[in-house]
Amino acid sequence: ELARESREKMKKYILNKKANYTVKDNESQPLVEPGMEITEEILQQAEAQNKIASLFLAVISHELEESLHIFKEKLGQIFIK
């Protein structure tokens, strides 16, 4: 039950967000490529192949990279003045 609930939360979180890297299906075909938005169709395919956690990590890493980029810019503004 807990695993199902966690998977549902991951699906809800990643819907309409962008992947940072390619996530492949069980036949080594890409489910998503870098920069692609996670759609309902992609979520259904990923769930059928047990790839929700992989998509979640691809989205989280995209968000982390964006946050680090903003942080780097702010540090640059502070120390390069």
PDB file of C-alpha atoms in Angstrom:
ATOM      1  CA  GLU A   1       0.000   0.000   0.000  1.00  0.00           C
ATOM      2  CA  LEU A   2       2.789   2.434   0.902  1.00  0.00           C
ATOM      3  CA  ALA A   3       4.626   1.725  -2.366  1.00  0.00           C
ATOM      4  CA  ARG A   4       1.460   2.383  -4.390  1.00  0.00           C
ATOM      5  CA  GLU A   5       0.821   5.622  -2.506  1.00  0.00           C
ATOM      6  CA  SER A   6       4.409   6.781  -3.065  1.00  0.00           C
ATOM      7  CA  ARG A   7       4.194   5.932  -6.771  1.00  0.00           C
ATOM      8  CA  GLU A   8       0.967   7.954  -7.086  1.00  0.00           C
ATOM      9  CA  LYS A   9       2.623  10.949  -5.398  1.00  0.00           C
ATOM     10  CA  MET A  10       5.599  10.673  -7.755  1.00  0.00           C
ATOM     11  CA  LYS A  11       3.284  10.541 -10.784  1.00  0.00           C
ATOM     12  CA  LYS A  12       1.356  13.581  -9.627  1.00  0.00           C
ATOM     13  CA  TYR A  13       4.584  15.500  -8.981  1.00  0.00           C
ATOM     14  CA  ILE A  14       6.271  14.783 -12.322  1.00  0.00           C
ATOM     15  CA  LEU A  15       3.263  15.299 -14.589  1.00  0.00           C
ATOM     16  CA  ASN A  16       3.938  18.239 -16.950  1.00  0.00           C
ATOM     17  CA  LYS A  17       7.528  18.654 -15.739  1.00  0.00           C
ATOM     18  CA  LYS A  18      10.687  18.215 -17.794  1.00  0.00           C
ATOM     19  CA  ALA A  19      13.165  15.343 -17.769  1.00  0.00           C
ATOM     20  CA  ASN A  20      16.868  16.049 -17.414  1.00  0.00           C
ATOM     21  CA  TYR A  21      18.095  12.946 -19.212  1.00  0.00           C
ATOM     22  CA  THR A  22      16.867  10.069 -21.346  1.00  0.00           C
ATOM     23  CA  VAL A  23      14.860   7.381 -19.589  1.00  0.00           C
ATOM     24  CA  LYS A  24      14.536   4.180 -21.612  1.00  0.00           C
ATOM     25  CA  ASP A  25      11.815   1.563 -21.542  1.00  0.00           C
ATOM     26  CA  ASN A  26      12.374  -2.163 -21.038  1.00  0.00           C
ATOM     27  CA  GLU A  27      13.286  -2.553 -24.731  1.00  0.00           C
ATOM     28  CA  SER A  28      15.900   0.232 -24.494  1.00  0.00           C
ATOM     29  CA  GLN A  29      13.674   2.656 -26.420  1.00  0.00           C
ATOM     30  CA  PRO A  30      13.440   6.205 -25.031  1.00  0.00           C
ATOM     31  CA  LEU A  31      10.383   6.993 -22.928  1.00  0.00           C
ATOM     32  CA  VAL A  32      11.613  10.581 -22.621  1.00  0.00           C
ATOM     33  CA  GLU A  33      14.544  12.578 -23.931  1.00  0.00           C
ATOM     34  CA  PRO A  34      16.270  15.504 -22.178  1.00  0.00           C
ATOM     35  CA  GLY A  35      13.960  18.514 -21.964  1.00  0.00           C
ATOM     36  CA  MET A  36      10.800  16.578 -22.809  1.00  0.00           C
ATOM     37  CA  GLU A  37       7.703  17.231 -20.749  1.00  0.00           C
ATOM     38  CA  ILE A  38       6.193  14.289 -18.894  1.00  0.00           C
ATOM     39  CA  THR A  39       2.693  13.751 -20.284  1.00  0.00           C
ATOM     40  CA  GLU A  40      -0.135  11.519 -19.134  1.00  0.00           C
ATOM     41  CA  GLU A  41       0.693   9.148 -22.005  1.00  0.00           C
ATOM     42  CA  ILE A  42       4.341   8.921 -20.940  1.00  0.00           C
ATOM     43  CA  LEU A  43       3.252   8.259 -17.360  1.00  0.00           C
ATOM     44  CA  GLN A  44       1.021   5.392 -18.502  1.00  0.00           C
ATOM     45  CA  GLN A  45       3.848   3.845 -20.525  1.00  0.00           C
ATOM     46  CA  ALA A  46       6.279   4.276 -17.649  1.00  0.00           C
ATOM     47  CA  GLU A  47       3.911   2.730 -15.147  1.00  0.00           C
ATOM     48  CA  ALA A  48       3.319  -0.282 -17.389  1.00  0.00           C
ATOM     49  CA  GLN A  49       7.094  -0.835 -17.441  1.00  0.00           C
ATOM     50  CA  ASN A  50       7.801   0.047 -13.812  1.00  0.00           C
ATOM     51  CA  LYS A  51       9.754   3.215 -14.727  1.00  0.00           C
ATOM     52  CA  ILE A  52       7.981   5.832 -12.577  1.00  0.00           C
ATOM     53  CA  ALA A  53      10.900   6.104 -10.144  1.00  0.00           C
ATOM     54  CA  SER A  54      13.313   6.588 -13.062  1.00  0.00           C
ATOM     55  CA  LEU A  55      11.173   9.415 -14.450  1.00  0.00           C
ATOM     56  CA  PHE A  56      10.952  10.957 -10.991  1.00  0.00           C
ATOM     57  CA  LEU A  57      14.753  11.032 -10.709  1.00  0.00           C
ATOM     58  CA  ALA A  58      15.056  12.540 -14.198  1.00  0.00           C
ATOM     59  CA  VAL A  59      12.675  15.343 -13.197  1.00  0.00           C
ATOM     60  CA  ILE A  60      14.259  15.958  -9.793  1.00  0.00           C
ATOM     61  CA  SER A  61      17.735  16.201 -11.327  1.00  0.00           C
ATOM     62  CA  HIS A  62      16.404  18.716 -13.884  1.00  0.00           C
ATOM     63  CA  GLU A  63      14.980  20.871 -11.092  1.00  0.00           C
ATOM     64  CA  LEU A  64      18.179  20.558  -9.069  1.00  0.00           C
ATOM     65  CA  GLU A  65      20.309  21.689 -12.011  1.00  0.00           C
ATOM     66  CA  GLU A  66      18.044  24.695 -12.572  1.00  0.00           C
ATOM     67  CA  SER A  67      18.267  25.615  -8.887  1.00  0.00           C
ATOM     68  CA  LEU A  68      22.047  25.302  -8.880  1.00  0.00           C
ATOM     69  CA  HIS A  69      22.253  27.511 -11.965  1.00  0.00           C
ATOM     70  CA  ILE A  70      20.240  30.232 -10.192  1.00  0.00           C
ATOM     71  CA  PHE A  71      22.423  29.844  -7.089  1.00  0.00           C
ATOM     72  CA  LYS A  72      25.581  30.192  -9.203  1.00  0.00           C
ATOM     73  CA  GLU A  73      24.232  33.375 -10.807  1.00  0.00           C
ATOM     74  CA  LYS A  74      23.432  34.880  -7.412  1.00  0.00           C
ATOM     75  CA  LEU A  75      26.897  34.047  -6.096  1.00  0.00           C
ATOM     76  CA  GLY A  76      28.382  35.645  -9.190  1.00  0.00           C
ATOM     77  CA  GLN A  77      26.383  38.801  -8.573  1.00  0.00           C
ATOM     78  CA  ILE A  78      27.603  38.969  -4.994  1.00  0.00           C
ATOM     79  CA  PHE A  79      31.285  38.267  -5.543  1.00  0.00           C
ATOM     80  CA  ILE A  80      31.950  39.773  -8.981  1.00  0.00           C
ATOM     81  CA  LYS A  81      30.739  43.267  -8.140  1.00  0.00           C
TER      82      LYS A  81
END
